[in-house]
Each structure stands twice: as structure tokens, then as C-alpha cells.
């Protein structure tokens, strides 16, 4: 008999009045756990969104508390953790392929520990499949219990057993977990976790639990600390940042939080993702009023057709979206707007798809991420009848991308001849003379660096526009 704790889709669906407990001392290491990783190396592979990347930083931080050191080399690693994403089927396929491939390393180093965590680990079907067919996986844990990693590793190393522990409850808020931030000048700050929107195609509400916001004072303290440590930019992260605080009665909403974070004086503030439904005028005004809140909003459209939007459970109409889009453009000077679009939602007709194209013509997005609908097991849309062929969906995606590319290029062209502020990220992999970085509008710029270093904010004159980037020279 094993003592596995397995994910449970039914439980993950549960919602109700709930205020998440705040847990400030979750990580308690015993003496064995503190030295378990001495002289050993870890490697974390992250597949998903920025929240998933942030979890990867926390996992790294916990492993370092246990004495493990980071390695870039898979062959040197004693523990490899796959920090996964479940948003579309192809993300999942890549992970299963990688697990198969890692078997090669396990042959060379039989004590290698292979772990699976992240959103895929929250899926019942996936965990059952991995336990049945991928015997080389020693460790499975979910998005709710990163802090259990030391106990789980002790069980594997000392107890010589597999460790599987995934919770599907609504979730808690963890403060004070260690983390190894990947950069020293740009940081992500989780302001909330989970999602209650239940868009019919989406797995996230099931994999990350009920919406739960961190207290404003904890977030502000974290940003203040980052300022003191010399960070230039923070990105406030949540599945739905505009709904921030709705689950905390006396805390203040996202507009309040934006202002408070702006008042810390950190040079650049970004935030993602904004659901159009929860966008208030106060939020728009806060973005407009503070110079250190970057004029860039990711505003997922998903579809331009009202019937499809309704079946997606997005709770706005195309007209409401357009109004919000106009208000943003009119309130925030030089704002750039990007989006997400899904084509081939079950039963989407050619006319309905054309409504999406019309919306793209209207909004002329600065940047966009476009996807073919991918049915996720357990979600309502996966059970909807779908009479659109994959061939048709691929053609729609290509037609859509042609328009999206056209507008991102033509928006980029507007910057040629202008001088912009760029936060220097680093030299390019292929040409060490060429550096890259982002403008306030989140435009990627490649440029020759005359003076300064990574993490500086410098002036760059834009000389050329491409589809996905700008070229320039330092002024
Ligand atoms: N919380 C964000 C979205 C996070 S997921 C929001 O609501 O805007 C990022 C994007 O993945 C979504 O905006 C959507 O366009 C896409 N996506 C989510 N589920 C999908 C699915 N089942 N098939 C295809 N694309 C999907
Ligand atoms: Fe998914 Fe919708 Fe929540 Fe975004 S808002 S994470 S698309 S359910
Ligand atoms: Fe993927 Fe989970 Fe993020 S499904 S997009 S890693 S919240």
C-alpha cells in the first residue's frame, strides 16, 4: 500500500465563500532535511506562465535551503524537477517526452531524482498516467504544497519510497518561503493565486485553486525590499490581477494596490493578466497617473464574437471590450495593448471567426498570442460538440496571424526615429555586441551598448522596426 495523495478534479471545482488562511512559517526543516542536498546539484525546468516561473524560483530557494546547489547541466544534476503547465495539450506532450528522455540520465546516475510539479501535477488523468507508465518519476507535488518538498525528498532519499502529494483544495497563501530569483534587477511578485472565472475552455481554476489575494501590506513590503536590493522593475502577477482584493474585505482593490506600489518609488511597475471584466476607471486612472506604472496592458480578447464569448464564459460582449479598449487608449498616453486569441473554439463558424478578425482590425494590437483551442479534460468546453476540422482551425490561425503580424510591425514602425528608455537585459546569445531590453511599452529592442550594464535604464534611438522587435543605437 502506498500513501499517495492524488489530485481530485471534483474537489478542485469547489468554490464558495472562502478566505484563504495566511501561513507564514510553512517551511520547517529538520536536521536531516537541512543537509540532504549537501554536495548535490539540482536543475528545475519550467514550462509555463510567469506564475509558474515564480513557483520555480521558490522551489529553487527551498532546494538551496536544503543544501542543493544549482546546475545548468542536466547530466550533473542529482535532482531534476519538471515544473509544468497544463494550459494546452502540446505543453503536456513536451513534458511527457522529456520524462522519457531523462531516463538516459537515470541510467548513468541511478540515484537521480526526477520530480514532476506545477499545473500538470494537479490533473487527475496526468498523475494516473505518470504513475502507471512513467516509472522513473520519483516525486510528484502540486501547486499548493511547494513547502512539503523537504519532507518528500527525505521520504525518497532516506525512506527509499516514491513521494506523491497533490492537494486539490481551495488553497492557502504562503508568506516568507525562500526563493532564488533568477534576475537581480527585474522581479515577479505574486499578488494573488488561483482563479474563479472558470472560462469554459480553461484548466487554470482547477489547477491553481480558488482566487486568494495576498495582503497589500505583505506585497508592499516585498516591493520595498526589492527596491532596497537594487531592483528596477517588478511585475505584479496573478491570473486575474484586476480582481485582486475581491476576496479580502478590508484590504483595497487593484487600483489601491497599484498606487501603493507606485509610491514605493520603484522605477518600473508592470502587471499581468488583466481580465477585461474587472477593469475599473480607477485602475485606468492609476496607470495614467503614475510615471512608474508602465503604459502597457495585456488585455485578452479570446474571441470577437458575442455568441462565442458567451459560450467561453468570458462575461463581456465585443462592444464592452471595444469600449474598454477605447477608454484605455484615451486615458493612458501612448499605451500599448497586447492580447490573447483562441481560434477554433468548438462549433466556431467562419462568420464568427470573421468577427474576431474585425476586432483585430479595430484594435490593431501591438502584440498578440494566438492559439488553436485545445480541449482540457474536465472543462465544459471539452464536452462541447465540435464540427470544425483541425485543417480549418489551422487555416484560421494562419489568417489571423497574418493580420496580427501586420499590425505589430506597423505599430513598431511608429517608433522609428524616436528615443526610448530601455532597461538593459543582456547581450544576445548569437552576437555579444548586441544587447536587448524592453521599452516602457514592452517593445523588445536590440541595440549596441556604448556604456552602461545589465539592469541600467538607458536612452536608445530606434533605427529600424521589425515584426517582433526594434533595432536601435544607444544615444
Ligand atoms: N488569466 C488569463 C489567461 C491565462 S492562460 C486571462 O484570463 O486572460 C493564457 C492564454 O491561454 C489564455 O488567455 C487563452 O488565450 C489561452 N488558453 C487558455 N486555455 C486554452 C485552451 N484550452 N486552448 C487554447 N488556448 C487556451
Ligand atoms: Fe483561465 Fe479565464 Fe481564469 Fe484566465 S480568467 S485563468 S482564461 S479561467
Ligand atoms: Fe500553465 Fe498553470 Fe500557468 S496551466 S499557464 S502554468 S497557471
Coordinates of C-alpha atoms and ligand atoms in Angstrom, one line a residue:
X1 CA 0.0 0.0 0.0
X2 CA 1.2 3.5 -0.8
X3 CA 0.3 6.7 1.0
X4 CA -0.1 8.8 -2.2
X5 CA -2.3 11.9 -2.0
X6 CA -3.8 12.2 -5.5
X7 CA -5.4 15.1 -7.3
X8 CA -9.2 15.2 -7.3
X9 CA -11.0 17.1 -10.1
X10 CA -14.3 17.2 -8.3
X11 CA -12.7 18.8 -5.2
X12 CA -10.8 21.3 -7.4
X13 CA -14.1 22.5 -8.9
X14 CA -15.5 23.5 -5.5
X15 CA -16.0 27.2 -4.8
X16 CA -17.8 29.0 -2.0
X17 CA -17.3 31.9 0.5
X18 CA -13.7 31.5 1.4
X19 CA -10.9 33.5 2.9
X20 CA -7.6 31.7 2.5
X21 CA -5.5 31.2 5.6
X22 CA -2.2 33.0 5.5
X23 CA 0.6 30.7 6.5
X24 CA 3.8 32.4 7.5
X25 CA 6.0 29.6 8.7
X26 CA 5.2 26.7 6.4
X27 CA 8.8 25.7 5.8
X28 CA 10.2 23.8 8.7
X29 CA 13.3 21.8 8.1
X30 CA 14.6 19.1 10.4
X31 CA 18.3 18.4 10.7
X32 CA 18.3 15.7 8.1
X33 CA 16.5 17.9 5.6
X34 CA 18.9 20.8 6.1
X35 CA 21.8 18.7 4.9
X36 CA 20.1 16.4 2.5
X37 CA 21.4 18.3 -0.5
X38 CA 25.0 18.8 0.6
X39 CA 27.4 18.4 -2.3
X40 CA 24.5 17.7 -4.6
X41 CA 23.0 19.6 -7.6
X42 CA 19.5 20.5 -8.7
X43 CA 18.0 21.6 -12.0
X44 CA 14.5 23.0 -12.5
X45 CA 12.9 23.1 -15.9
X46 CA 9.9 25.5 -16.1
X47 CA 7.3 25.3 -18.9
X48 CA 4.5 27.6 -18.1
X49 CA 3.4 31.2 -17.4
X50 CA 5.1 33.8 -15.2
X51 CA 3.3 32.4 -12.1
X52 CA 4.8 29.0 -12.9
X53 CA 8.3 30.7 -13.3
X54 CA 7.8 32.3 -10.0
X55 CA 7.0 28.9 -8.4
X56 CA 10.2 27.6 -10.0
X57 CA 12.1 30.4 -8.1
X58 CA 10.5 29.3 -4.8
X59 CA 11.3 25.6 -5.5
X60 CA 14.9 26.6 -6.2
X61 CA 15.0 28.6 -3.0
X62 CA 13.7 25.6 -0.9
X63 CA 16.2 23.3 -2.5
X64 CA 19.1 25.7 -1.7
X65 CA 17.9 25.8 1.9
X66 CA 18.4 22.0 1.9
X67 CA 22.0 22.4 0.7
X68 CA 21.5 21.6 -3.0
X69 CA 23.3 23.9 -5.5
X70 CA 22.0 24.9 -8.9
X71 CA 23.5 23.4 -12.1
X72 CA 22.8 24.3 -15.7
X73 CA 23.9 20.8 -16.7
X74 CA 21.3 18.0 -16.7
X75 CA 24.0 15.4 -16.6
X76 CA 25.4 16.9 -13.4
X77 CA 22.1 17.1 -11.6
X78 CA 21.1 14.8 -8.7
X79 CA 17.5 16.1 -8.8
X80 CA 15.7 17.3 -11.9
X81 CA 12.3 19.0 -11.4
X82 CA 9.8 19.5 -14.3
X83 CA 7.7 22.5 -13.3
X84 CA 4.9 22.0 -15.8
X85 CA 2.0 23.8 -17.5
X86 CA -1.4 22.3 -18.4
X87 CA -2.9 25.1 -20.5
X88 CA -2.8 23.3 -23.8
X89 CA -2.2 19.7 -24.9
X90 CA 1.2 20.5 -26.6
X91 CA 2.6 21.8 -23.4
X92 CA 1.8 18.5 -21.8
X93 CA 3.1 16.4 -24.6
X94 CA 6.5 18.1 -24.4
X95 CA 6.8 17.2 -20.7
X96 CA 5.9 13.6 -21.2
X97 CA 8.5 13.4 -23.9
X98 CA 11.1 15.0 -21.6
X99 CA 10.4 12.5 -18.9
X100 CA 11.1 9.7 -21.4
X101 CA 14.4 11.4 -22.4
X102 CA 15.5 11.9 -18.8
X103 CA 15.6 8.1 -18.4
X104 CA 19.0 8.3 -20.2
X105 CA 20.4 10.3 -17.3
X106 CA 18.9 8.0 -14.7
X107 CA 20.7 5.1 -16.3
X108 CA 24.0 6.9 -15.8
X109 CA 23.1 8.1 -12.3
X110 CA 20.6 5.6 -10.7
X111 CA 20.2 7.9 -7.6
X112 CA 18.9 10.8 -9.8
X113 CA 15.6 12.0 -8.5
X114 CA 13.0 13.0 -11.2
X115 CA 10.2 15.2 -10.0
X116 CA 7.0 16.5 -11.6
X117 CA 5.2 19.6 -10.3
X118 CA 3.2 22.5 -11.5
X119 CA -0.2 22.5 -13.1
X120 CA 0.0 19.1 -14.8
X121 CA 0.6 17.5 -11.4
X122 CA -2.8 18.9 -10.4
X123 CA -4.6 16.9 -13.1
X124 CA -6.0 13.5 -12.2
X125 CA -5.6 12.0 -15.6
X126 CA -1.9 13.0 -15.9
X127 CA -0.9 11.8 -12.5
X128 CA -2.6 8.4 -13.1
X129 CA -0.8 8.1 -16.4
X130 CA 2.6 9.1 -15.0
X131 CA 2.2 6.6 -12.1
X132 CA 1.3 3.8 -14.5
X133 CA 3.6 4.4 -17.4
X134 CA 6.5 6.6 -16.3
X135 CA 8.0 4.7 -13.5
X136 CA 11.2 6.8 -13.5
X137 CA 9.3 9.7 -11.8
X138 CA 10.1 9.6 -8.1
X139 CA 8.3 12.7 -6.9
X140 CA 5.0 14.4 -7.7
X141 CA 3.7 17.5 -5.9
X142 CA 1.2 20.2 -6.9
X143 CA 0.9 24.0 -6.9
X144 CA -0.5 24.1 -3.4
X145 CA 2.3 22.5 -1.4
X146 CA 5.7 23.6 -2.5
X147 CA 6.7 23.8 1.2
X148 CA 6.3 20.0 1.5
X149 CA 9.3 19.4 -0.8
X150 CA 11.8 18.8 2.1
X151 CA 9.6 16.1 3.7
X152 CA 9.0 14.5 0.3
X153 CA 12.7 14.4 -0.6
X154 CA 13.5 12.9 2.8
X155 CA 11.0 10.2 2.2
X156 CA 12.6 9.4 -1.2
X157 CA 16.3 9.6 -0.1
X158 CA 16.0 8.1 3.5
X159 CA 12.8 6.1 3.2
X160 CA 13.6 4.8 -0.3
X161 CA 9.9 5.4 -1.4
X162 CA 8.2 7.4 -4.1
X163 CA 6.6 10.6 -2.8
X164 CA 3.3 11.8 -4.3
X165 CA 1.4 14.6 -2.7
X166 CA -1.1 16.8 -4.5
X167 CA -3.9 18.9 -2.9
X168 CA -7.0 19.9 -4.8
X169 CA -8.4 22.1 -2.0
X170 CA -9.1 25.8 -2.4
X171 CA -5.6 26.7 -1.3
X172 CA -3.7 28.9 1.2
X173 CA -1.4 31.9 1.0
X174 CA 2.2 31.3 1.9
X175 CA 4.3 34.1 3.1
X176 CA 8.1 34.0 3.6
X177 CA 9.0 31.0 1.6
X178 CA 12.6 31.3 0.4
X179 CA 13.2 31.9 -3.3
X180 CA 16.1 32.1 -5.7
X181 CA 15.3 35.0 -8.0
X182 CA 16.6 34.4 -11.5
X183 CA 17.5 38.1 -12.1
X184 CA 18.9 40.8 -9.8
X185 CA 17.2 43.8 -11.4
X186 CA 13.7 42.6 -12.6
X187 CA 11.4 40.6 -10.3
X188 CA 8.0 39.0 -10.3
X189 CA 5.8 39.5 -7.3
X190 CA 2.7 37.2 -6.9
X191 CA -0.1 39.4 -5.7
X192 CA -2.7 36.6 -5.8
X193 CA -3.0 33.0 -6.9
X194 CA -5.9 30.9 -8.3
X195 CA -8.8 32.0 -10.4
X196 CA -12.6 31.8 -10.0
X197 CA -13.6 32.9 -13.5
X198 CA -14.0 29.4 -14.9
X199 CA -13.8 30.3 -18.6
X200 CA -15.2 27.2 -20.1
X201 CA -12.0 26.2 -22.0
X202 CA -9.6 26.8 -19.2
X203 CA -7.9 24.4 -16.8
X204 CA -6.3 27.1 -14.5
X205 CA -9.2 27.4 -11.9
X206 CA -8.8 23.6 -11.4
X207 CA -5.0 23.5 -11.2
X208 CA -4.4 26.6 -9.0
X209 CA -7.4 26.7 -6.7
X210 CA -9.7 29.5 -5.6
X211 CA -8.7 33.1 -6.0
X212 CA -6.7 34.2 -3.0
X213 CA -5.1 37.6 -2.7
X214 CA -2.0 38.4 -0.6
X215 CA -2.4 41.3 1.9
X216 CA -1.5 44.6 0.4
X217 CA 1.0 45.2 3.3
X218 CA 2.8 42.0 2.5
X219 CA 3.1 42.9 -1.2
X220 CA 4.3 46.4 -0.5
X221 CA 6.9 45.1 2.0
X222 CA 8.2 42.7 -0.7
X223 CA 8.4 45.5 -3.3
X224 CA 10.2 47.8 -0.7
X225 CA 12.7 45.1 -0.1
X226 CA 13.3 44.6 -3.8
X227 CA 13.8 48.4 -4.1
X228 CA 16.4 48.3 -1.3
X229 CA 18.1 45.4 -3.1
X230 CA 18.5 47.5 -6.2
X231 CA 15.7 46.1 -8.3
X232 CA 14.5 48.3 -11.1
X233 CA 11.3 46.6 -12.2
X234 CA 8.6 44.5 -10.6
X235 CA 5.8 42.6 -12.4
X236 CA 2.7 42.1 -10.3
X237 CA 1.4 38.7 -11.1
X238 CA -2.0 37.0 -10.9
X239 CA -4.3 35.1 -13.3
X240 CA -6.6 38.0 -12.9
X241 CA -4.9 41.0 -11.3
X242 CA -7.9 43.3 -11.8
X243 CA -9.9 41.0 -9.5
X244 CA -7.2 41.5 -6.8
X245 CA -8.5 42.0 -3.3
X246 CA -12.1 41.0 -4.0
X247 CA -11.6 38.1 -1.6
X248 CA -10.2 40.4 1.2
X249 CA -12.9 42.6 2.8
X250 CA -10.7 45.3 4.3
X251 CA -7.7 45.4 2.0
X252 CA -8.3 47.6 -1.0
X253 CA -8.6 46.7 -4.7
X254 CA -6.1 46.6 -7.6
X255 CA -6.3 50.3 -8.1
X256 CA -5.3 50.8 -4.5
X257 CA -2.5 48.3 -4.7
X258 CA -1.2 49.9 -7.9
X259 CA -1.0 53.3 -6.3
X260 CA 0.7 51.9 -3.1
X261 CA 3.3 50.0 -5.2
X262 CA 3.9 53.1 -7.3
X263 CA 4.5 55.1 -4.1
X264 CA 7.4 52.8 -3.2
X265 CA 9.3 54.6 -5.9
X266 CA 10.5 51.5 -7.8
X267 CA 11.3 52.6 -11.3
X268 CA 9.1 50.3 -13.3
X269 CA 5.9 48.5 -12.5
X270 CA 4.2 46.0 -14.8
X271 CA 1.2 43.8 -14.1
X272 CA -0.4 40.8 -15.8
X273 CA -3.0 39.5 -16.6
X274 CA -5.9 41.9 -16.8
X275 CA -9.3 40.3 -17.4
X276 CA -11.5 42.9 -19.2
X277 CA -14.4 42.2 -16.9
X278 CA -12.9 43.6 -13.8
X279 CA -11.2 46.7 -15.2
X280 CA -12.4 49.8 -13.3
X281 CA -11.9 53.5 -14.2
X282 CA -9.8 53.9 -11.0
X283 CA -7.4 51.3 -12.3
X284 CA -7.1 53.1 -15.7
X285 CA -6.5 56.4 -13.9
X286 CA -3.8 54.9 -11.7
X287 CA -2.0 53.6 -14.7
X288 CA -2.3 57.0 -16.3
X289 CA -1.3 59.0 -13.2
X290 CA 1.9 57.3 -12.2
X291 CA 5.0 57.6 -14.4
X292 CA 6.5 54.4 -12.9
X293 CA 3.4 52.3 -13.9
X294 CA 4.3 51.2 -17.4
X295 CA 1.9 52.1 -20.2
X296 CA 1.3 48.5 -21.3
X297 CA -1.7 46.4 -20.8
X298 CA -2.2 42.7 -21.8
X299 CA -6.0 42.5 -22.4
X300 CA -7.0 39.1 -23.6
X301 CA -9.9 39.2 -26.1
X302 CA -10.2 35.4 -26.8
X303 CA -12.9 36.0 -29.5
X304 CA -14.6 38.9 -31.2
X305 CA -17.9 37.2 -31.5
X306 CA -20.6 37.6 -28.8
X307 CA -22.0 34.1 -29.0
X308 CA -18.6 32.5 -28.7
X309 CA -17.6 34.8 -25.9
X310 CA -20.8 33.7 -24.1
X311 CA -20.0 30.1 -24.6
X312 CA -16.5 30.7 -23.4
X313 CA -17.9 32.2 -20.2
X314 CA -16.0 35.4 -20.6
X315 CA -18.8 37.6 -19.4
X316 CA -18.2 40.6 -21.7
X317 CA -19.5 41.4 -25.1
X318 CA -17.4 42.6 -28.1
X319 CA -18.9 46.0 -27.6
X320 CA -17.9 46.2 -23.9
X321 CA -14.4 45.1 -24.8
X322 CA -14.2 47.8 -27.5
X323 CA -15.4 50.4 -25.1
X324 CA -12.8 49.4 -22.5
X325 CA -10.1 49.3 -25.2
X326 CA -11.1 52.9 -26.2
X327 CA -11.1 54.1 -22.7
X328 CA -7.6 52.7 -22.2
X329 CA -6.3 54.3 -25.3
X330 CA -7.9 57.7 -24.4
X331 CA -6.8 57.6 -20.7
X332 CA -3.2 56.3 -20.8
X333 CA -0.8 58.2 -23.0
X334 CA 1.0 56.1 -25.6
X335 CA -0.4 52.9 -24.1
X336 CA 0.5 49.6 -25.9
X337 CA -2.0 46.8 -25.8
X338 CA -1.5 43.1 -26.4
X339 CA -3.9 40.3 -26.4
X340 CA -4.7 36.5 -26.4
X341 CA -7.0 35.0 -29.0
X342 CA -8.3 31.4 -29.3
X343 CA -9.4 30.2 -32.8
X344 CA -11.4 27.1 -33.4
X345 CA -13.5 27.1 -30.3
X346 CA -16.0 24.2 -30.6
X347 CA -18.5 25.0 -33.3
X348 CA -17.0 28.3 -34.3
X349 CA -18.3 29.3 -37.7
X350 CA -16.5 31.2 -40.4
X351 CA -18.7 34.2 -39.7
X352 CA -17.9 34.1 -36.0
X353 CA -14.2 33.8 -36.8
X354 CA -14.5 36.9 -39.0
X355 CA -15.9 38.8 -36.0
X356 CA -12.5 38.1 -34.4
X357 CA -10.7 39.4 -37.5
X358 CA -12.8 42.5 -37.4
X359 CA -11.9 43.1 -33.8
X360 CA -8.2 42.8 -34.7
X361 CA -8.7 45.4 -37.5
X362 CA -10.3 47.7 -34.9
X363 CA -7.7 47.2 -32.0
X364 CA -4.6 46.9 -34.2
X365 CA -2.8 45.2 -31.3
X366 CA 0.8 45.9 -30.5
X367 CA 1.4 42.2 -29.9
X368 CA -0.7 39.1 -29.6
X369 CA -0.6 35.4 -28.6
X370 CA -2.9 33.2 -30.7
X371 CA -3.8 29.6 -30.1
X372 CA -5.9 26.8 -31.5
X373 CA -8.5 25.7 -29.0
X374 CA -7.1 22.7 -27.0
X375 CA -9.7 20.6 -25.2
X376 CA -8.7 20.2 -21.5
X377 CA -10.1 17.2 -19.7
X378 CA -12.8 18.1 -17.1
X379 CA -13.6 21.5 -18.5
X380 CA -17.0 22.3 -20.0
X381 CA -15.7 23.2 -23.5
X382 CA -14.0 19.8 -23.8
X383 CA -17.5 18.3 -23.8
X384 CA -19.0 20.7 -26.4
X385 CA -19.7 19.3 -29.8
X386 CA -17.1 20.4 -32.3
X387 CA -17.7 20.2 -36.0
X388 CA -14.7 22.4 -37.1
X389 CA -11.9 20.3 -38.7
X390 CA -8.3 20.7 -37.5
X391 CA -7.4 21.7 -41.1
X392 CA -9.9 24.6 -40.9
X393 CA -8.6 25.7 -37.5
X394 CA -5.0 25.8 -38.7
X395 CA -6.1 27.9 -41.7
X396 CA -7.9 30.3 -39.4
X397 CA -4.9 30.6 -37.2
X398 CA -2.7 31.4 -40.2
X399 CA -5.1 34.0 -41.5
X400 CA -5.3 35.6 -38.0
X401 CA -1.6 35.6 -37.6
X402 CA -1.1 37.3 -40.9
X403 CA -3.2 40.2 -39.6
X404 CA -1.6 40.2 -36.1
X405 CA 1.9 40.3 -37.6
X406 CA 0.8 43.2 -39.9
X407 CA -0.3 45.3 -37.0
X408 CA 2.6 44.5 -34.7
X409 CA 5.0 45.5 -37.5
X410 CA 3.1 48.7 -38.3
X411 CA 2.9 49.7 -34.6
X412 CA 6.6 49.1 -34.3
X413 CA 7.3 51.4 -37.3
X414 CA 5.8 54.3 -35.3
X415 CA 8.8 54.2 -33.0
X416 CA 11.5 54.6 -35.7
X417 CA 13.4 57.9 -35.2
X418 CA 12.3 58.2 -31.6
X419 CA 14.4 57.9 -28.5
X420 CA 13.1 55.4 -25.9
X421 CA 14.1 54.3 -22.4
X422 CA 15.3 50.7 -22.4
X423 CA 16.0 48.5 -19.3
X424 CA 19.1 46.6 -20.4
X425 CA 18.6 42.8 -20.2
X426 CA 21.9 41.4 -21.6
X427 CA 23.9 40.5 -24.6
X428 CA 22.4 38.4 -27.3
X429 CA 23.3 34.7 -27.4
X430 CA 24.5 34.8 -31.0
X431 CA 26.2 38.2 -31.0
X432 CA 27.8 39.5 -27.7
X433 CA 28.0 43.0 -29.2
X434 CA 24.2 43.3 -29.5
X435 CA 22.2 43.9 -26.3
X436 CA 18.5 43.7 -25.8
X437 CA 15.9 45.1 -23.4
X438 CA 12.4 46.4 -23.2
X439 CA 10.8 49.9 -23.5
X440 CA 8.0 51.1 -21.2
X441 CA 5.6 49.8 -23.8
X442 CA 7.1 46.4 -23.6
X443 CA 8.7 46.6 -27.0
X444 CA 11.8 44.4 -27.4
X445 CA 14.8 46.5 -28.6
X446 CA 18.1 45.2 -29.9
X447 CA 20.9 47.7 -29.7
X448 CA 24.6 48.3 -29.5
X449 CA 25.6 49.2 -25.9
X450 CA 28.2 52.0 -25.7
X451 CA 28.2 52.4 -22.0
X452 CA 26.3 51.0 -19.0
X453 CA 25.5 47.5 -17.9
X454 CA 22.7 45.0 -17.4
X455 CA 20.0 46.5 -15.3
X456 CA 20.6 50.1 -16.3
X457 CA 17.9 52.2 -17.9
X458 CA 19.4 53.9 -21.0
X459 CA 18.3 56.0 -24.0
X460 CA 18.1 54.2 -27.3
X461 CA 17.4 55.8 -30.7
X462 CA 15.2 53.5 -32.7
X463 CA 16.5 53.0 -36.2
X464 CA 14.5 50.0 -37.6
X465 CA 11.3 48.2 -36.9
X466 CA 10.7 44.5 -37.3
X467 CA 7.7 42.4 -36.7
X468 CA 8.6 41.4 -33.1
X469 CA 11.4 43.8 -32.2
X470 CA 13.1 47.2 -32.8
X471 CA 16.7 47.9 -33.6
X472 CA 18.5 50.9 -32.2
X473 CA 21.6 52.6 -31.0
X474 CA 22.4 54.0 -27.6
X475 CA 22.2 57.7 -27.5
Ligands
LIG1 N1 -5.8 34.5 -16.9 C1 -5.5 34.9 -18.2 C2 -5.2 33.7 -19.1 C3 -4.2 32.7 -18.7 S1 -4.0 31.4 -19.9 C4 -6.8 35.5 -18.8 O1 -7.9 35.2 -18.4 O2 -6.6 36.3 -19.7 C5 -3.2 32.3 -21.2 C6 -4.0 32.1 -22.5 O3 -4.0 30.8 -22.9 C7 -5.5 32.5 -22.4 O4 -5.7 33.9 -22.5 C8 -6.0 31.8 -23.6 O5 -6.0 32.6 -24.8 C9 -5.1 30.6 -23.8 N2 -5.8 29.4 -23.4 C10 -6.3 29.0 -22.2 N3 -6.9 27.8 -22.3 C11 -6.8 27.4 -23.5 C12 -7.2 26.2 -24.3 N4 -7.9 25.3 -23.6 N5 -7.0 26.1 -25.6 C13 -6.3 27.1 -26.2 N6 -5.8 28.2 -25.6 C14 -6.1 28.4 -24.3
LIG2 FE1 -8.4 30.8 -17.3 FE2 -10.4 32.5 -17.6 FE3 -9.2 32.3 -15.3 FE4 -7.9 33.4 -17.3 S1 -9.7 34.2 -16.3 S2 -7.1 31.9 -15.9 S3 -8.7 32.2 -19.0 S4 -10.4 30.8 -16.2
LIG3 FE1 0.1 26.9 -17.4 FE2 -0.7 26.7 -14.9 FE3 0.3 29.0 -15.8 S1 -1.7 25.8 -16.7 S2 -0.4 29.0 -17.9 S3 1.4 27.1 -15.7 S4 -1.3 28.7 -14.3

